């Protein structure tokens, strides 16, 4: 029997990563953060001394990207060329470069193929929770449980502020709202597609969100 695939997408600060990791831990599934893959690629482009704005050169680099994702929800890690870059990919310059390079069709094509490979491996085990902007629509549209996790812009800004310690509203807006607007040009993650559960977490605790996701998984697996 194949393991389950749970696909979760949504805008920045909606809680995708926290919720996906927690669900994967509780259900003993693997966990894949596809945003971390775009970040890892951006880190590598910068590490190679390439300009993220140079679409052609960046596209060429995608063919030889030595990425390994560790899909353990208790200790997920991102490894490039045997170097653990799990922390490094959270730096602001990597965040901005990830938004730029993830818009290139060549980069998306390569990383989506890689994401599908990890999902296949997860399926051969107990299953996998995969999260990221286009997971429910493009990467895994056949996933039995697909969820769009949203929250009001105010709630997302407040969460990002708590997470990063940033208090400047203009900076927060730039990293949350503006980046989402930029990303929305290539991926659609604001409206749920057909068959995708919409979960607005604005007024919910983390525990309540996790419980709701697990109830949908149980509904699906008991059918
Ligand atoms: O979710 P995040 O902030 O870690 O994502 C990093 C960047 O990658 C962000 O600019 C959106 C982009 N991304 C994407 O285009 N497709 C995905 N499936 C995941 C992330």
PDB file of C-alpha atoms and ligand atoms in Angstrom:
ATOM      1  CA  UNK A   1       0.000   0.000   0.000  1.00  0.00           C
ATOM      2  CA  UNK A   2       1.190   3.508  -0.783  1.00  0.00           C
ATOM      3  CA  UNK A   3       1.792   6.018   1.985  1.00  0.00           C
ATOM      4  CA  UNK A   4      -0.330   9.167   2.129  1.00  0.00           C
ATOM      5  CA  UNK A   5       0.625  12.495   0.562  1.00  0.00           C
ATOM      6  CA  UNK A   6      -0.512  15.642   2.358  1.00  0.00           C
ATOM      7  CA  UNK A   7       0.080  18.834   0.386  1.00  0.00           C
ATOM      8  CA  UNK A   8      -0.073  22.212   2.126  1.00  0.00           C
ATOM      9  CA  UNK A   9       0.345  25.607   0.506  1.00  0.00           C
ATOM     10  CA  UNK A  10      -0.318  29.209   1.437  1.00  0.00           C
ATOM     11  CA  UNK A  11       1.283  32.650   1.732  1.00  0.00           C
ATOM     12  CA  UNK A  12       4.238  33.698   3.938  1.00  0.00           C
ATOM     13  CA  UNK A  13       3.512  33.602   7.635  1.00  0.00           C
ATOM     14  CA  UNK A  14       0.430  31.409   7.277  1.00  0.00           C
ATOM     15  CA  UNK A  15       2.157  28.771   9.402  1.00  0.00           C
ATOM     16  CA  UNK A  16       2.713  26.230   6.601  1.00  0.00           C
ATOM     17  CA  UNK A  17       6.080  25.014   7.864  1.00  0.00           C
ATOM     18  CA  UNK A  18       5.193  24.795  11.549  1.00  0.00           C
ATOM     19  CA  UNK A  19       1.913  23.007  10.842  1.00  0.00           C
ATOM     20  CA  UNK A  20       3.408  20.654   8.233  1.00  0.00           C
ATOM     21  CA  UNK A  21       6.282  19.628  10.505  1.00  0.00           C
ATOM     22  CA  UNK A  22       3.989  19.059  13.464  1.00  0.00           C
ATOM     23  CA  UNK A  23       1.541  16.967  11.425  1.00  0.00           C
ATOM     24  CA  UNK A  24       4.394  14.917   9.960  1.00  0.00           C
ATOM     25  CA  UNK A  25       5.788  14.281  13.453  1.00  0.00           C
ATOM     26  CA  UNK A  26       2.439  13.282  14.910  1.00  0.00           C
ATOM     27  CA  UNK A  27       1.604  10.945  12.026  1.00  0.00           C
ATOM     28  CA  UNK A  28       5.220   9.701  11.684  1.00  0.00           C
ATOM     29  CA  UNK A  29       5.499  10.824   8.084  1.00  0.00           C
ATOM     30  CA  UNK A  30       8.338  12.421   6.157  1.00  0.00           C
ATOM     31  CA  UNK A  31       8.413  16.193   5.670  1.00  0.00           C
ATOM     32  CA  UNK A  32       9.419  18.214   2.609  1.00  0.00           C
ATOM     33  CA  UNK A  33       9.793  22.010   2.621  1.00  0.00           C
ATOM     34  CA  UNK A  34       9.848  22.960  -1.065  1.00  0.00           C
ATOM     35  CA  UNK A  35      10.512  26.619  -0.242  1.00  0.00           C
ATOM     36  CA  UNK A  36      13.755  25.482   1.390  1.00  0.00           C
ATOM     37  CA  UNK A  37      14.719  23.912  -1.959  1.00  0.00           C
ATOM     38  CA  UNK A  38      14.300  27.250  -3.785  1.00  0.00           C
ATOM     39  CA  UNK A  39      16.198  28.933  -0.969  1.00  0.00           C
ATOM     40  CA  UNK A  40      18.982  26.329  -1.215  1.00  0.00           C
ATOM     41  CA  UNK A  41      19.236  26.921  -4.941  1.00  0.00           C
ATOM     42  CA  UNK A  42      19.410  30.702  -4.391  1.00  0.00           C
ATOM     43  CA  UNK A  43      22.116  30.175  -1.744  1.00  0.00           C
ATOM     44  CA  UNK A  44      24.092  28.083  -4.216  1.00  0.00           C
ATOM     45  CA  UNK A  45      23.713  30.686  -7.018  1.00  0.00           C
ATOM     46  CA  UNK A  46      25.125  33.342  -4.650  1.00  0.00           C
ATOM     47  CA  UNK A  47      27.825  30.945  -3.416  1.00  0.00           C
ATOM     48  CA  UNK A  48      28.927  30.385  -7.019  1.00  0.00           C
ATOM     49  CA  UNK A  49      29.286  34.151  -7.439  1.00  0.00           C
ATOM     50  CA  UNK A  50      26.422  34.299  -9.934  1.00  0.00           C
ATOM     51  CA  UNK A  51      24.001  37.181 -10.247  1.00  0.00           C
ATOM     52  CA  UNK A  52      20.453  35.964  -9.410  1.00  0.00           C
ATOM     53  CA  UNK A  53      19.122  38.399 -12.036  1.00  0.00           C
ATOM     54  CA  UNK A  54      20.984  36.571 -14.816  1.00  0.00           C
ATOM     55  CA  UNK A  55      18.217  34.173 -15.868  1.00  0.00           C
ATOM     56  CA  UNK A  56      20.274  32.340 -18.473  1.00  0.00           C
ATOM     57  CA  UNK A  57      23.292  31.567 -16.258  1.00  0.00           C
ATOM     58  CA  UNK A  58      21.086  30.732 -13.288  1.00  0.00           C
ATOM     59  CA  UNK A  59      19.049  28.382 -15.476  1.00  0.00           C
ATOM     60  CA  UNK A  60      22.234  26.570 -16.524  1.00  0.00           C
ATOM     61  CA  UNK A  61      23.254  26.105 -12.893  1.00  0.00           C
ATOM     62  CA  UNK A  62      19.959  24.315 -12.172  1.00  0.00           C
ATOM     63  CA  UNK A  63      21.145  21.315 -14.239  1.00  0.00           C
ATOM     64  CA  UNK A  64      23.954  20.548 -11.788  1.00  0.00           C
ATOM     65  CA  UNK A  65      22.437  21.412  -8.434  1.00  0.00           C
ATOM     66  CA  UNK A  66      23.924  19.013  -5.811  1.00  0.00           C
ATOM     67  CA  UNK A  67      21.031  19.190  -3.334  1.00  0.00           C
ATOM     68  CA  UNK A  68      20.061  16.668  -0.667  1.00  0.00           C
ATOM     69  CA  UNK A  69      17.009  17.202   1.518  1.00  0.00           C
ATOM     70  CA  UNK A  70      16.783  15.435   4.866  1.00  0.00           C
ATOM     71  CA  UNK A  71      13.054  14.780   5.255  1.00  0.00           C
ATOM     72  CA  UNK A  72      12.958  13.924   8.970  1.00  0.00           C
ATOM     73  CA  UNK A  73      10.334  16.270  10.517  1.00  0.00           C
ATOM     74  CA  UNK A  74      12.197  16.230  13.852  1.00  0.00           C
ATOM     75  CA  UNK A  75      15.405  17.493  12.250  1.00  0.00           C
ATOM     76  CA  UNK A  76      14.850  18.567   8.633  1.00  0.00           C
ATOM     77  CA  UNK A  77      18.050  19.637   6.913  1.00  0.00           C
ATOM     78  CA  UNK A  78      19.222  21.077   3.636  1.00  0.00           C
ATOM     79  CA  UNK A  79      22.580  19.898   2.304  1.00  0.00           C
ATOM     80  CA  UNK A  80      24.397  21.219  -0.777  1.00  0.00           C
ATOM     81  CA  UNK A  81      27.712  19.696  -1.814  1.00  0.00           C
ATOM     82  CA  UNK A  82      27.861  17.971   1.589  1.00  0.00           C
ATOM     83  CA  UNK A  83      27.554  21.332   3.359  1.00  0.00           C
ATOM     84  CA  UNK A  84      24.683  21.777   5.806  1.00  0.00           C
ATOM     85  CA  UNK A  85      23.036  25.079   4.846  1.00  0.00           C
ATOM     86  CA  UNK A  86      19.819  24.676   6.872  1.00  0.00           C
ATOM     87  CA  UNK A  87      20.459  27.936   8.768  1.00  0.00           C
ATOM     88  CA  UNK A  88      22.236  29.840   5.995  1.00  0.00           C
ATOM     89  CA  UNK A  89      19.211  29.745   3.672  1.00  0.00           C
ATOM     90  CA  UNK A  90      17.225  31.908   6.127  1.00  0.00           C
ATOM     91  CA  UNK A  91      19.474  34.954   5.602  1.00  0.00           C
ATOM     92  CA  UNK A  92      17.615  37.980   4.118  1.00  0.00           C
ATOM     93  CA  UNK A  93      19.767  38.111   0.952  1.00  0.00           C
ATOM     94  CA  UNK A  94      19.018  34.431   0.279  1.00  0.00           C
ATOM     95  CA  UNK A  95      15.304  35.073   0.880  1.00  0.00           C
ATOM     96  CA  UNK A  96      15.248  37.848  -1.706  1.00  0.00           C
ATOM     97  CA  UNK A  97      17.347  35.858  -4.213  1.00  0.00           C
ATOM     98  CA  UNK A  98      15.021  32.838  -3.749  1.00  0.00           C
ATOM     99  CA  UNK A  99      12.069  34.964  -4.761  1.00  0.00           C
ATOM    100  CA  UNK A 100      13.961  36.058  -7.913  1.00  0.00           C
ATOM    101  CA  UNK A 101      15.327  32.666  -9.044  1.00  0.00           C
ATOM    102  CA  UNK A 102      12.095  30.789  -8.275  1.00  0.00           C
ATOM    103  CA  UNK A 103      10.406  32.829 -11.008  1.00  0.00           C
ATOM    104  CA  UNK A 104      12.576  31.279 -13.767  1.00  0.00           C
ATOM    105  CA  UNK A 105      10.719  28.483 -15.633  1.00  0.00           C
ATOM    106  CA  UNK A 106      13.931  26.421 -16.022  1.00  0.00           C
ATOM    107  CA  UNK A 107      14.562  26.509 -12.264  1.00  0.00           C
ATOM    108  CA  UNK A 108      10.956  25.603 -11.452  1.00  0.00           C
ATOM    109  CA  UNK A 109      10.988  22.734 -13.945  1.00  0.00           C
ATOM    110  CA  UNK A 110      14.122  21.222 -12.393  1.00  0.00           C
ATOM    111  CA  UNK A 111      13.099  21.691  -8.770  1.00  0.00           C
ATOM    112  CA  UNK A 112       9.546  20.446  -9.331  1.00  0.00           C
ATOM    113  CA  UNK A 113      10.958  17.209 -10.825  1.00  0.00           C
ATOM    114  CA  UNK A 114      13.174  16.831  -7.760  1.00  0.00           C
ATOM    115  CA  UNK A 115      10.266  17.541  -5.404  1.00  0.00           C
ATOM    116  CA  UNK A 116       8.200  14.836  -7.094  1.00  0.00           C
ATOM    117  CA  UNK A 117      11.058  12.364  -6.557  1.00  0.00           C
ATOM    118  CA  UNK A 118      11.099  13.074  -2.817  1.00  0.00           C
ATOM    119  CA  UNK A 119       7.302  12.709  -2.722  1.00  0.00           C
ATOM    120  CA  UNK A 120       7.583   9.315  -4.467  1.00  0.00           C
ATOM    121  CA  UNK A 121      10.129   8.172  -1.881  1.00  0.00           C
ATOM    122  CA  UNK A 122       7.792   9.367   0.897  1.00  0.00           C
ATOM    123  CA  UNK A 123       4.921   7.418  -0.650  1.00  0.00           C
ATOM    124  CA  UNK A 124       6.989   4.241  -0.605  1.00  0.00           C
ATOM    125  CA  UNK A 125       7.319   4.719   3.153  1.00  0.00           C
ATOM    126  CA  UNK A 126       4.461   5.750   5.458  1.00  0.00           C
ATOM    127  CA  UNK A 127       3.822   8.968   3.574  1.00  0.00           C
ATOM    128  CA  UNK A 128       4.907  12.592   3.399  1.00  0.00           C
ATOM    129  CA  UNK A 129       3.747  16.109   4.208  1.00  0.00           C
ATOM    130  CA  UNK A 130       4.952  18.442   1.465  1.00  0.00           C
ATOM    131  CA  UNK A 131       4.561  22.180   1.724  1.00  0.00           C
ATOM    132  CA  UNK A 132       5.096  25.120  -0.605  1.00  0.00           C
ATOM    133  CA  UNK A 133       3.349  27.648  -2.799  1.00  0.00           C
ATOM    134  CA  UNK A 134       2.372  25.441  -5.752  1.00  0.00           C
ATOM    135  CA  UNK A 135       2.250  22.050  -4.060  1.00  0.00           C
ATOM    136  CA  UNK A 136      -1.540  21.598  -4.243  1.00  0.00           C
ATOM    137  CA  UNK A 137      -1.863  22.955  -7.779  1.00  0.00           C
ATOM    138  CA  UNK A 138       1.265  21.969  -9.729  1.00  0.00           C
ATOM    139  CA  UNK A 139       3.629  19.638  -7.860  1.00  0.00           C
ATOM    140  CA  UNK A 140       1.163  17.203  -6.285  1.00  0.00           C
ATOM    141  CA  UNK A 141      -2.348  17.947  -7.594  1.00  0.00           C
ATOM    142  CA  UNK A 142      -3.271  14.265  -7.071  1.00  0.00           C
ATOM    143  CA  UNK A 143      -2.405  14.299  -3.368  1.00  0.00           C
ATOM    144  CA  UNK A 144      -5.347  12.818  -1.411  1.00  0.00           C
ATOM    145  CA  UNK A 145      -5.230  15.638   1.166  1.00  0.00           C
ATOM    146  CA  UNK A 146      -4.613  19.148  -0.130  1.00  0.00           C
ATOM    147  CA  UNK A 147      -4.888  22.228   2.059  1.00  0.00           C
ATOM    148  CA  UNK A 148      -4.527  25.952   1.508  1.00  0.00           C
ATOM    149  CA  UNK A 149      -3.542  27.520   4.802  1.00  0.00           C
ATOM    150  CA  UNK A 150      -4.251  31.245   5.017  1.00  0.00           C
ATOM    151  CA  UNK A 151      -4.330  33.982   7.637  1.00  0.00           C
ATOM    152  CA  UNK A 152      -5.074  37.697   7.518  1.00  0.00           C
ATOM    153  CA  UNK A 153      -2.155  39.946   6.489  1.00  0.00           C
ATOM    154  CA  UNK A 154      -2.088  41.419  10.024  1.00  0.00           C
ATOM    155  CA  UNK A 155      -1.802  37.955  11.612  1.00  0.00           C
ATOM    156  CA  UNK A 156       0.939  36.925   9.182  1.00  0.00           C
ATOM    157  CA  UNK A 157       2.963  40.081   9.876  1.00  0.00           C
ATOM    158  CA  UNK A 158       2.594  39.545  13.630  1.00  0.00           C
ATOM    159  CA  UNK A 159       3.742  35.912  13.368  1.00  0.00           C
ATOM    160  CA  UNK A 160       6.746  36.792  11.236  1.00  0.00           C
ATOM    161  CA  UNK A 161       7.664  39.527  13.735  1.00  0.00           C
ATOM    162  CA  UNK A 162       7.501  37.033  16.616  1.00  0.00           C
ATOM    163  CA  UNK A 163       9.517  34.482  14.646  1.00  0.00           C
ATOM    164  CA  UNK A 164      12.294  36.803  13.485  1.00  0.00           C
ATOM    165  CA  UNK A 165      12.281  39.495  16.206  1.00  0.00           C
ATOM    166  CA  UNK A 166      11.835  42.169  13.508  1.00  0.00           C
ATOM    167  CA  UNK A 167       9.717  45.091  14.771  1.00  0.00           C
ATOM    168  CA  UNK A 168       9.935  47.512  11.834  1.00  0.00           C
ATOM    169  CA  UNK A 169       6.539  47.290  10.072  1.00  0.00           C
ATOM    170  CA  UNK A 170       7.997  48.456   6.736  1.00  0.00           C
ATOM    171  CA  UNK A 171      10.617  45.672   6.769  1.00  0.00           C
ATOM    172  CA  UNK A 172       8.015  43.094   7.785  1.00  0.00           C
ATOM    173  CA  UNK A 173       5.690  44.210   5.006  1.00  0.00           C
ATOM    174  CA  UNK A 174       8.533  43.915   2.512  1.00  0.00           C
ATOM    175  CA  UNK A 175       9.424  40.356   3.549  1.00  0.00           C
ATOM    176  CA  UNK A 176       5.838  39.132   3.844  1.00  0.00           C
ATOM    177  CA  UNK A 177       3.341  41.073   1.726  1.00  0.00           C
ATOM    178  CA  UNK A 178       5.600  42.409  -1.039  1.00  0.00           C
ATOM    179  CA  UNK A 179       7.386  39.077  -1.473  1.00  0.00           C
ATOM    180  CA  UNK A 180       4.034  37.289  -1.722  1.00  0.00           C
ATOM    181  CA  UNK A 181       2.932  39.742  -4.408  1.00  0.00           C
ATOM    182  CA  UNK A 182       6.156  39.057  -6.312  1.00  0.00           C
ATOM    183  CA  UNK A 183       5.806  35.278  -5.875  1.00  0.00           C
ATOM    184  CA  UNK A 184       2.125  35.372  -6.877  1.00  0.00           C
ATOM    185  CA  UNK A 185       3.244  36.263 -10.400  1.00  0.00           C
ATOM    186  CA  UNK A 186       4.601  32.714 -10.843  1.00  0.00           C
ATOM    187  CA  UNK A 187       2.607  30.617  -8.385  1.00  0.00           C
ATOM    188  CA  UNK A 188      -0.998  30.733  -7.307  1.00  0.00           C
ATOM    189  CA  UNK A 189      -1.429  30.287  -3.580  1.00  0.00           C
ATOM    190  CA  UNK A 190      -4.107  32.753  -2.528  1.00  0.00           C
ATOM    191  CA  UNK A 191      -7.193  30.892  -3.793  1.00  0.00           C
ATOM    192  CA  UNK A 192      -7.918  27.204  -3.157  1.00  0.00           C
ATOM    193  CA  UNK A 193      -8.236  25.067  -6.297  1.00  0.00           C
ATOM    194  CA  UNK A 194     -11.011  22.516  -6.702  1.00  0.00           C
ATOM    195  CA  UNK A 195     -10.931  19.872  -3.979  1.00  0.00           C
ATOM    196  CA  UNK A 196      -8.474  21.874  -1.846  1.00  0.00           C
ATOM    197  CA  UNK A 197      -9.517  22.451   1.783  1.00  0.00           C
ATOM    198  CA  UNK A 198      -9.303  26.102   2.826  1.00  0.00           C
ATOM    199  CA  UNK A 199      -8.092  26.628   6.380  1.00  0.00           C
ATOM    200  CA  UNK A 200      -7.990  30.177   7.755  1.00  0.00           C
ATOM    201  CA  UNK A 201      -5.776  30.145  10.830  1.00  0.00           C
ATOM    202  CA  UNK A 202      -6.219  33.828  11.802  1.00  0.00           C
ATOM    203  CA  UNK A 203      -8.284  33.101  14.900  1.00  0.00           C
ATOM    204  CA  UNK A 204      -7.069  29.537  15.576  1.00  0.00           C
ATOM    205  CA  UNK A 205      -4.369  28.212  17.879  1.00  0.00           C
ATOM    206  CA  UNK A 206      -1.608  26.098  16.377  1.00  0.00           C
ATOM    207  CA  UNK A 207      -3.076  23.034  18.114  1.00  0.00           C
ATOM    208  CA  UNK A 208      -6.485  23.682  16.546  1.00  0.00           C
ATOM    209  CA  UNK A 209      -4.952  23.994  13.064  1.00  0.00           C
ATOM    210  CA  UNK A 210      -2.987  20.755  13.499  1.00  0.00           C
ATOM    211  CA  UNK A 211      -6.107  18.950  14.774  1.00  0.00           C
ATOM    212  CA  UNK A 212      -8.115  20.124  11.758  1.00  0.00           C
ATOM    213  CA  UNK A 213      -5.455  18.910   9.313  1.00  0.00           C
ATOM    214  CA  UNK A 214      -5.272  15.528  11.052  1.00  0.00           C
ATOM    215  CA  UNK A 215      -9.078  15.226  10.955  1.00  0.00           C
ATOM    216  CA  UNK A 216      -9.001  15.669   7.168  1.00  0.00           C
ATOM    217  CA  UNK A 217      -6.268  13.039   6.892  1.00  0.00           C
ATOM    218  CA  UNK A 218      -8.337  10.627   9.012  1.00  0.00           C
ATOM    219  CA  UNK A 219     -11.425  11.293   6.889  1.00  0.00           C
ATOM    220  CA  UNK A 220      -9.418  10.473   3.792  1.00  0.00           C
ATOM    221  CA  UNK A 221      -7.715   7.352   5.101  1.00  0.00           C
ATOM    222  CA  UNK A 222     -10.916   5.898   6.624  1.00  0.00           C
ATOM    223  CA  UNK A 223     -12.793   6.087   3.327  1.00  0.00           C
TER     224      UNK A 223
HETATM  225  O1  LIG B   1       8.199  29.515   1.694  1.00  0.00           O
HETATM  226  P1  LIG B   1       9.588  30.169   1.569  1.00  0.00           P
HETATM  227  O2  LIG B   1       9.601  31.597   1.998  1.00  0.00           O
HETATM  228  O3  LIG B   1      10.656  29.370   2.232  1.00  0.00           O
HETATM  229  O4  LIG B   1       9.899  30.126   0.012  1.00  0.00           O
HETATM  230  C1  LIG B   1      11.103  30.625  -0.535  1.00  0.00           C
HETATM  231  C2  LIG B   1      10.853  31.160  -1.939  1.00  0.00           C
HETATM  232  O5  LIG B   1      10.581  30.106  -2.852  1.00  0.00           O
HETATM  233  C3  LIG B   1       9.668  32.137  -2.026  1.00  0.00           C
HETATM  234  O6  LIG B   1      10.085  33.271  -2.752  1.00  0.00           O
HETATM  235  C4  LIG B   1       8.607  31.391  -2.780  1.00  0.00           C
HETATM  236  C5  LIG B   1       9.350  30.344  -3.546  1.00  0.00           C
HETATM  237  N1  LIG B   1       8.636  29.076  -3.616  1.00  0.00           N
HETATM  238  C6  LIG B   1       8.058  28.715  -4.804  1.00  0.00           C
HETATM  239  O7  LIG B   1       8.125  29.477  -5.769  1.00  0.00           O
HETATM  240  N2  LIG B   1       7.433  27.503  -4.917  1.00  0.00           N
HETATM  241  C7  LIG B   1       7.359  26.679  -3.853  1.00  0.00           C
HETATM  242  N3  LIG B   1       6.746  25.494  -3.969  1.00  0.00           N
HETATM  243  C8  LIG B   1       7.932  27.052  -2.628  1.00  0.00           C
HETATM  244  C9  LIG B   1       8.563  28.279  -2.541  1.00  0.00           C
END
